[in-house]
Short mmCIF file of C-alpha atoms and ligand atoms in Angstrom, two decimals:
data_model
loop_
_atom_site.label_atom_id
_atom_site.label_comp_id
_atom_site.label_asym_id
_atom_site.label_seq_id
_atom_site.Cartn_x
_atom_site.Cartn_y
_atom_site.Cartn_z
CA MET A 1 89.20 143.02 64.15
CA ILE A 2 92.83 143.36 65.22
CA GLU A 3 95.28 141.60 62.89
CA MET A 4 99.01 140.95 62.79
CA GLU A 5 101.13 139.34 60.11
CA CYS A 6 103.74 137.02 61.58
CA THR A 7 106.78 134.91 60.79
CA CYS A 8 105.60 132.00 62.98
CA ALA A 9 103.83 128.84 61.80
CA GLN A 10 100.41 130.54 62.13
CA LYS A 11 101.62 133.30 59.74
CA HIS A 12 98.71 135.51 60.68
CA HIS A 13 97.08 136.39 64.03
CA SER A 14 93.70 138.01 64.47
CA ILE A 15 91.09 138.64 67.13
CA PRO A 16 87.55 140.00 66.74
CA THR A 17 88.18 142.91 69.13
CA GLU A 18 87.23 146.16 67.40
CA VAL A 19 88.04 148.84 69.94
CA ILE A 20 90.41 149.03 72.90
CA GLU A 21 89.86 152.36 74.60
CA VAL A 22 92.15 153.04 77.55
CA SER A 23 91.77 156.67 78.63
CA ASP A 24 90.68 159.00 81.33
CA HIS A 25 86.84 159.20 81.32
CA ALA A 26 86.65 156.43 78.72
CA ILE A 27 83.13 155.41 79.75
CA GLU A 28 81.77 158.72 78.49
CA LYS A 29 82.48 157.34 75.00
CA VAL A 30 80.44 154.16 75.53
CA THR A 31 77.55 155.14 73.25
CA ASP A 32 79.88 156.09 70.39
CA ILE A 33 81.83 152.87 70.78
CA LEU A 34 78.65 150.74 70.89
CA ALA A 35 76.73 152.77 68.28
CA ASP A 36 75.96 149.64 66.21
CA TYR A 37 73.98 147.97 69.03
CA HIS A 38 70.42 148.78 70.06
CA ARG A 39 69.36 146.24 72.68
CA ILE A 40 72.26 146.19 75.11
CA PHE A 41 72.00 143.99 78.18
CA MET A 42 74.24 145.41 80.88
CA VAL A 43 75.57 143.25 83.73
CA ALA A 44 77.32 144.59 86.84
CA ASP A 45 77.55 143.75 90.52
CA GLU A 46 76.55 146.11 93.31
CA ASN A 47 80.08 147.51 93.65
CA THR A 48 80.80 147.97 89.97
CA TYR A 49 77.31 149.38 89.42
CA GLU A 50 78.09 152.13 91.92
CA VAL A 51 81.49 153.08 90.46
CA ALA A 52 80.71 152.78 86.75
CA GLY A 53 77.51 150.89 85.92
CA LYS A 54 75.12 153.64 86.95
CA ARG A 55 76.76 156.13 84.60
CA VAL A 56 77.04 153.64 81.72
CA GLU A 57 73.37 152.70 82.15
CA GLU A 58 72.36 156.36 82.07
CA LEU A 59 74.33 157.00 78.89
CA LEU A 60 72.94 153.92 77.13
CA ARG A 61 69.39 154.77 78.19
CA GLN A 62 69.76 158.33 76.88
CA ALA A 63 70.98 156.93 73.57
CA GLY A 64 67.99 154.54 73.48
CA SER A 65 70.24 151.49 73.24
CA LEU A 66 69.77 149.95 76.70
CA SER A 67 67.64 146.81 76.81
CA HIS A 68 67.90 146.24 80.56
CA THR A 69 70.34 145.83 83.43
CA LEU A 70 71.17 143.01 85.83
CA VAL A 71 72.97 143.88 89.05
CA LEU A 72 74.44 140.85 90.83
CA PRO A 73 75.30 140.83 94.55
CA PRO A 74 78.67 142.42 95.48
CA SER A 75 81.79 140.42 94.62
CA ALA A 76 79.76 137.86 92.64
CA LEU A 77 81.95 134.88 91.66
CA PRO A 78 82.25 133.48 88.12
CA SER A 79 80.17 130.44 89.08
CA ALA A 80 77.77 128.21 87.19
CA GLU A 81 75.03 129.76 89.31
CA ASN A 82 75.85 133.29 88.19
CA VAL A 83 76.32 132.23 84.57
CA GLY A 84 72.82 130.72 84.88
CA ARG A 85 71.40 133.91 86.36
CA VAL A 86 72.83 136.08 83.62
CA LEU A 87 71.50 133.66 81.01
CA MET A 88 68.02 133.61 82.57
CA GLU A 89 67.88 137.37 82.79
CA ALA A 90 69.29 137.97 79.30
CA GLY A 91 65.87 138.11 77.62
CA ARG A 92 62.95 140.35 78.43
CA ASP A 93 60.22 137.74 78.26
CA ARG A 94 57.75 139.80 80.22
CA GLU A 95 57.38 142.08 77.22
CA ILE A 96 56.35 139.21 74.98
CA TYR A 97 52.70 138.31 75.02
CA ASP A 98 52.77 135.92 72.08
CA ILE A 99 53.43 132.57 73.74
CA ASN A 100 54.46 131.09 70.41
CA ALA A 101 57.24 133.62 69.89
CA TRP A 102 60.86 132.98 70.71
CA SER A 103 62.32 134.96 73.54
CA ARG A 104 63.82 138.19 72.24
CA ASN A 105 67.53 138.23 72.90
CA PRO A 106 69.64 141.30 73.48
CA ASP A 107 72.01 142.13 70.62
CA TYR A 108 74.95 142.81 72.93
CA ILE A 109 76.08 142.01 76.46
CA LEU A 110 78.08 144.67 78.24
CA ALA A 111 79.99 143.50 81.31
CA VAL A 112 80.73 146.29 83.78
CA GLY A 113 83.31 144.99 86.23
CA SER A 114 86.57 143.09 86.28
CA GLY A 115 87.51 139.39 86.49
CA SER A 116 84.34 137.75 87.72
CA ILE A 117 81.71 139.77 85.85
CA ASN A 118 83.80 139.67 82.69
CA ASP A 119 84.27 135.89 82.80
CA THR A 120 80.59 135.30 83.58
CA CYS A 121 79.43 137.47 80.66
CA ARG A 122 81.99 135.97 78.28
CA MET A 123 80.56 132.55 78.89
CA VAL A 124 76.95 133.67 78.36
CA SER A 125 77.97 135.56 75.21
CA TYR A 126 79.65 132.44 73.83
CA ARG A 127 76.71 130.16 74.61
CA MET A 128 74.10 132.59 73.25
CA GLY A 129 76.11 133.63 70.20
CA ILE A 130 75.81 137.31 71.08
CA PRO A 131 78.76 139.72 70.99
CA TYR A 132 79.94 141.18 74.24
CA GLY A 133 82.27 143.84 75.52
CA VAL A 134 83.57 145.04 78.84
CA ALA A 135 83.83 148.30 80.70
CA GLY A 136 86.63 147.31 83.08
CA THR A 137 86.61 148.68 86.61
CA ALA A 138 89.94 147.29 87.93
CA PRO A 139 93.25 146.24 86.30
CA SER A 140 93.21 143.01 88.32
CA MET A 141 93.75 140.24 85.72
CA ASP A 142 94.48 139.70 82.05
CA GLY A 143 91.12 138.22 81.02
CA TYR A 144 89.69 141.28 79.24
CA ALA A 145 90.94 140.18 75.83
CA SER A 146 91.37 136.50 76.57
CA VAL A 147 89.72 133.54 74.86
CA VAL A 148 89.33 131.30 77.92
CA ALA A 149 87.64 131.73 81.29
CA PRO A 150 88.15 129.69 84.46
CA LEU A 151 84.67 129.14 85.90
CA LEU A 152 83.50 127.49 89.11
CA ASN A 153 81.31 124.53 88.29
CA HIS A 154 80.06 122.11 90.90
CA GLY A 155 83.02 122.45 93.27
CA LYS A 156 85.58 122.49 90.46
CA LYS A 157 87.39 125.25 88.62
CA ILE A 158 87.23 124.52 84.91
CA VAL A 159 88.78 126.51 82.07
CA TYR A 160 86.23 127.06 79.28
CA THR A 161 86.60 128.53 75.84
CA CYS A 162 84.58 131.75 75.73
CA SER A 163 83.96 134.80 73.56
CA ILE A 164 86.63 137.45 73.11
CA ALA A 165 85.48 140.99 73.94
CA ARG A 166 84.51 143.10 70.91
CA HIS A 167 85.13 146.28 72.86
CA ILE A 168 87.35 146.90 75.86
CA ILE A 169 86.73 150.19 77.62
CA ILE A 170 89.10 151.06 80.44
CA ASP A 171 88.33 154.29 82.23
CA LEU A 172 91.58 155.17 83.96
CA SER A 173 90.12 157.41 86.66
CA ILE A 174 87.67 154.65 87.66
CA ASN A 175 90.41 152.00 87.57
CA ALA A 176 92.71 154.20 89.66
CA ARG A 177 90.10 154.15 92.44
CA ALA A 178 89.78 150.35 92.44
CA PRO A 179 90.41 148.56 95.77
CA TYR A 180 94.16 148.30 96.41
CA ALA A 181 93.93 144.50 96.68
CA LEU A 182 92.72 144.37 93.06
CA LEU A 183 95.56 146.61 91.88
CA LEU A 184 98.07 144.33 93.61
CA ALA A 185 96.38 141.32 92.02
CA GLY A 186 96.86 142.86 88.57
CA VAL A 187 100.60 143.21 89.15
CA GLY A 188 100.72 139.67 90.55
CA ASP A 189 99.11 138.30 87.39
CA MET A 190 101.56 140.30 85.26
CA ILE A 191 104.93 139.50 86.91
CA GLY A 192 104.42 135.80 86.18
CA LYS A 193 104.71 136.33 82.42
CA TYR A 194 108.51 136.03 82.45
CA VAL A 195 108.14 132.54 83.87
CA ALA A 196 105.39 131.71 81.36
CA ILE A 197 107.50 132.72 78.36
CA LEU A 198 110.55 130.88 79.67
CA ASP A 199 108.43 127.73 80.08
CA TRP A 200 107.20 128.18 76.52
CA GLU A 201 110.79 128.42 75.25
CA ILE A 202 111.73 125.29 77.19
CA SER A 203 108.81 123.39 75.69
CA ARG A 204 109.73 124.59 72.20
CA GLU A 205 113.22 123.15 72.66
CA LEU A 206 112.29 119.92 74.44
CA THR A 207 108.92 118.95 72.95
CA GLY A 208 108.90 120.85 69.65
CA GLU A 209 105.85 122.84 70.70
CA TYR A 210 104.66 125.69 68.47
CA TYR A 211 106.22 129.01 69.48
CA CYS A 212 105.71 132.54 68.24
CA LYS A 213 108.67 134.83 68.77
CA GLN A 214 106.71 137.99 68.03
CA ILE A 215 104.01 137.19 70.60
CA ALA A 216 106.63 136.22 73.19
CA GLU A 217 108.47 139.50 72.64
CA MET A 218 105.26 141.53 72.96
CA VAL A 219 104.44 139.85 76.28
CA LEU A 220 107.96 140.36 77.62
CA LYS A 221 107.93 144.04 76.65
CA ALA A 222 104.55 144.65 78.33
CA THR A 223 105.73 142.82 81.44
CA GLY A 224 108.88 144.93 81.56
CA GLN A 225 106.86 148.14 81.40
CA CYS A 226 104.53 146.93 84.10
CA VAL A 227 107.37 145.88 86.45
CA GLU A 228 109.05 149.22 85.83
CA VAL A 229 106.11 151.37 86.97
CA SER A 230 104.50 149.10 89.57
CA LYS A 231 106.78 150.17 92.40
CA ASP A 232 104.73 153.39 92.48
CA LEU A 233 101.38 151.59 92.51
CA LYS A 234 100.43 153.02 95.89
CA ASN A 235 100.27 156.53 94.44
CA ARG A 236 97.58 155.36 92.00
CA ASP A 237 99.10 157.57 89.37
CA LEU A 238 97.17 157.38 86.09
CA SER A 239 100.40 156.50 84.25
CA VAL A 240 100.90 153.47 86.51
CA ILE A 241 97.28 152.40 86.11
CA ARG A 242 97.63 152.84 82.36
CA ALA A 243 100.79 150.72 82.11
CA THR A 244 99.23 147.94 84.22
CA SER A 245 95.95 148.02 82.29
CA GLU A 246 97.67 148.04 78.92
CA GLY A 247 100.03 145.25 79.96
CA LEU A 248 97.15 143.07 81.09
CA ILE A 249 95.12 143.78 77.96
CA LEU A 250 98.10 143.04 75.74
CA SER A 251 98.74 139.79 77.55
CA GLY A 252 95.09 138.81 76.99
CA LYS A 253 95.37 139.85 73.35
CA CYS A 254 98.41 137.59 72.95
CA ILE A 255 96.45 134.67 74.45
CA ALA A 256 93.77 135.28 71.84
CA PHE A 257 96.34 135.71 69.03
CA CYS A 258 97.96 132.44 70.01
CA GLY A 259 94.68 130.58 70.50
CA SER A 260 95.77 129.34 73.92
CA SER A 261 96.93 130.86 77.20
CA ARG A 262 100.49 129.57 76.60
CA PRO A 263 102.10 133.05 76.32
CA ALA A 264 100.62 134.16 79.62
CA SER A 265 100.44 131.10 81.80
CA GLY A 266 103.11 128.62 82.83
CA THR A 267 104.49 127.15 86.06
CA GLU A 268 103.28 130.15 88.10
CA HIS A 269 99.66 129.87 86.93
CA MET A 270 99.58 126.12 87.35
CA ILE A 271 100.70 126.44 90.98
CA GLY A 272 98.56 129.52 91.75
CA GLN A 273 95.46 128.01 90.19
CA THR A 274 96.00 124.77 92.09
CA TRP A 275 95.93 126.76 95.34
CA GLU A 276 92.68 128.33 94.12
CA VAL A 277 91.26 124.88 93.37
CA MET A 278 92.31 123.60 96.79
CA ASP A 279 90.20 126.38 98.34
CA VAL A 280 87.25 125.46 96.14
CA GLU A 281 87.60 121.78 97.11
CA GLU A 282 87.48 122.76 100.77
CA GLY A 283 84.33 124.79 100.18
CA LYS A 284 86.15 128.10 100.64
CA VAL A 285 85.94 131.13 98.40
CA PRO A 286 89.19 131.20 96.41
CA ASN A 287 91.56 134.11 96.90
CA LEU A 288 92.18 136.70 94.22
CA HIS A 289 93.69 135.04 91.16
CA GLY A 290 96.48 137.57 90.71
CA ILE A 291 97.50 137.36 94.36
CA GLU A 292 97.91 133.57 94.12
CA VAL A 293 99.76 133.85 90.82
CA GLY A 294 102.06 136.52 92.27
CA GLU A 295 103.07 134.30 95.17
CA ALA A 296 103.49 131.29 92.87
CA THR A 297 105.75 133.38 90.62
CA PHE A 298 108.28 133.62 93.46
CA ALA A 299 108.17 129.85 93.87
CA ALA A 300 108.80 129.42 90.14
CA ILE A 301 111.66 131.95 90.09
CA GLU A 302 113.42 130.22 92.97
CA MET A 303 113.05 126.79 91.35
CA PHE A 304 114.55 128.15 88.14
CA ARG A 305 117.44 129.75 90.05
CA LEU A 306 118.08 126.51 91.90
CA LEU A 307 118.11 124.52 88.69
CA PHE A 308 120.41 127.07 87.05
CA ARG A 309 122.92 126.66 89.88
CA GLU A 310 122.78 122.88 90.04
CA THR A 311 122.22 121.59 86.54
CA ASP A 312 124.80 120.70 83.93
CA ASP A 313 122.12 120.62 81.23
CA ARG A 314 123.66 123.22 78.90
CA LEU A 315 120.40 124.01 77.12
CA MET A 316 118.51 124.69 80.35
CA LYS A 317 121.36 126.80 81.68
CA ASP A 318 121.31 128.96 78.55
CA LEU A 319 117.54 129.38 78.53
CA ILE A 320 117.23 130.19 82.23
CA GLY A 321 120.31 132.43 82.11
CA LYS A 322 118.54 134.80 79.69
CA TYR A 323 115.77 135.39 82.25
CA LEU A 324 117.85 135.81 85.41
CA PRO A 325 118.06 139.64 85.09
CA ALA A 326 114.24 139.77 84.80
CA PHE A 327 113.91 137.59 87.91
CA ASP A 328 116.19 140.01 89.76
CA ARG A 329 113.92 142.90 88.76
CA ILE A 330 110.88 141.08 90.14
CA GLU A 331 112.73 140.40 93.37
CA THR A 332 113.60 144.11 93.70
CA LEU A 333 110.00 145.06 92.94
CA GLN A 334 108.74 142.81 95.74
CA GLN A 335 110.96 144.63 98.25
CA THR A 336 109.00 147.84 97.57
CA LEU A 337 105.59 146.55 96.52
CA ARG A 338 105.22 143.80 99.14
CA LEU A 339 102.60 141.70 97.44
CA PRO A 340 100.68 139.88 100.19
CA PHE A 341 100.70 136.07 100.38
CA THR A 342 97.82 133.71 101.01
CA VAL A 343 99.66 130.39 101.31
CA MET A 344 102.08 130.30 104.23
CA ASP A 345 101.63 126.71 105.32
CA ARG A 346 104.46 124.45 104.16
CA ASN A 347 102.33 121.45 103.20
CA ARG A 348 99.86 123.54 101.28
CA PHE A 349 102.63 125.40 99.47
CA VAL A 350 104.35 122.17 98.44
CA GLU A 351 101.09 120.44 97.48
CA GLY A 352 100.32 123.33 95.10
CA ILE A 353 103.65 122.77 93.35
CA LEU A 354 103.28 118.99 93.13
CA ARG A 355 99.66 118.99 91.99
CA GLY A 356 100.21 122.04 89.82
CA ARG A 357 102.19 119.93 87.36
CA THR A 358 99.02 118.25 86.11
CA PHE A 359 96.69 121.27 86.47
CA ARG A 360 96.54 121.24 82.69
CA ALA A 361 98.31 119.45 79.86
CA ARG A 362 101.20 121.85 79.44
CA TYR A 363 104.93 121.21 79.50
CA THR A 364 106.61 123.45 82.07
CA LEU A 365 109.48 123.44 84.54
CA LEU A 366 107.29 121.30 86.81
CA GLN A 367 107.24 118.44 84.28
CA TYR A 368 110.95 118.84 83.58
CA LEU A 369 111.76 118.44 87.29
CA TYR A 370 109.25 115.61 87.75
CA ASP A 371 110.71 113.60 84.87
CA ARG A 372 114.10 113.78 86.58
CA GLY A 373 112.79 112.89 90.04
CA MET A 374 113.62 116.37 91.39
CA LEU A 375 110.23 118.03 91.82
CA GLU A 376 109.47 117.04 95.40
CA ASP A 377 112.93 117.99 96.63
CA TYR A 378 112.79 121.38 94.86
CA ALA A 379 109.29 122.15 96.14
CA GLY A 380 110.39 121.68 99.73
CA ARG A 381 113.63 123.58 99.29
CA VAL A 382 112.16 126.69 97.66
CA TYR A 383 109.51 127.02 100.36
CA ASP A 384 112.07 128.24 102.87
CA THR A 385 113.71 130.63 100.42
CA VAL A 386 110.39 132.10 99.30
CA MET A 387 109.18 132.69 102.85
CA LYS A 388 112.46 134.23 103.92
CA LYS A 389 112.96 136.50 100.93
CA TYR A 390 109.54 137.50 99.68
CA PHE A 391 106.97 137.21 102.42
CA PHE A 392 105.98 140.46 104.12
CA THR A 393 102.28 140.30 104.96
CA ALA A 394 99.49 137.80 104.80
CA PHE A 395 96.62 138.89 102.57
CA LYS A 396 94.11 138.52 105.41
CA GLU A 397 96.18 140.78 107.68
CA GLN A 398 96.53 143.46 105.07
CA PHE A 399 92.90 143.30 103.96
CA PRO A 400 90.92 142.06 106.98
CA ASP A 401 87.55 143.11 105.55
CA TRP A 402 88.06 141.55 102.14
CA GLU A 403 85.18 139.32 101.11
CA ALA A 404 85.64 136.77 98.37
ZN1 LIG B 501 103.12 134.49 65.35
ZN1 LIG B 502 96.22 135.04 85.16
#
């Protein structure tokens, strides 16, 4: 358990995570880290099995603690279907000949993968009441330590409460070899945190929402470190991979500390996730979460800048003013990093902003603008700025072979 005393209304934050191991060759320590478990059910997909699962399986088998393994098809999505598959394969019924006996459950679920595998296993762990952990293969999102998972269910993307990982094992040399699109997605998910914390501050002032200064400061610090090193992402330096991984884990940890995704998800996530949902509604496979969130972050930044210039609301001016230097740093980062975009169509871009406001019950800049009759105007105006300033390549052009 990780605990933190605090001066906020919660006074005390804790999560059930026991070990966070971020190091070179971290997976070699898997049997030591999971020494208390003896019937481990390992879940991977074909890609993650190749890069890490095979080795983890071998180590667990040697230690006598592997129950069995399930390998899903490559790039398996966090869908109700895959949650169902993992659930159905969790037991080893074929070994039980007593038809009156209950199915023997594993005592631990180990997810080997990143966003999708992790979210799928978290859900199964929560429903079965079995602890789970993750051997992460790509620093592509902040869900490793999170308490919620967005899952695809019957044509909808729904955020469910799920288990928090007991163990997070990040092998830096494996993560450094992750597909470049996933590395970019990790940075995209991370740069939005400035917007998320600013939204949280605005809500604290305008709606009296609970706010934890310590958590907010931790997230801002991790974001700063990540923005600082990400310009060198292409080199896949272990120090860059470490900073991104640690930033994402810390952001997830803060979500769990807080009990909601408030410290890590504001305007940018509501817009980005709406674009994802629009894909799902049209029967398409949604784009990478972090890529959508990255693009939406630029929309959010430009709306904040516009409001800062035009408003005479003193409070808003002061709050936004504190974050302007951080927004400048993100803008500079984009000049070097060139995060690819997926939404270039004006109507789609604007619809994401308008519908994003009600993506979840959360007070953000979107609600502030809507209440003052300004949202539609701002959405249209920032589209031009965002495309002119931040767009370099379309995701599909940069990664033509990317599936899912
Ligand atoms: Zn606190
Ligand atoms: Zn995210």
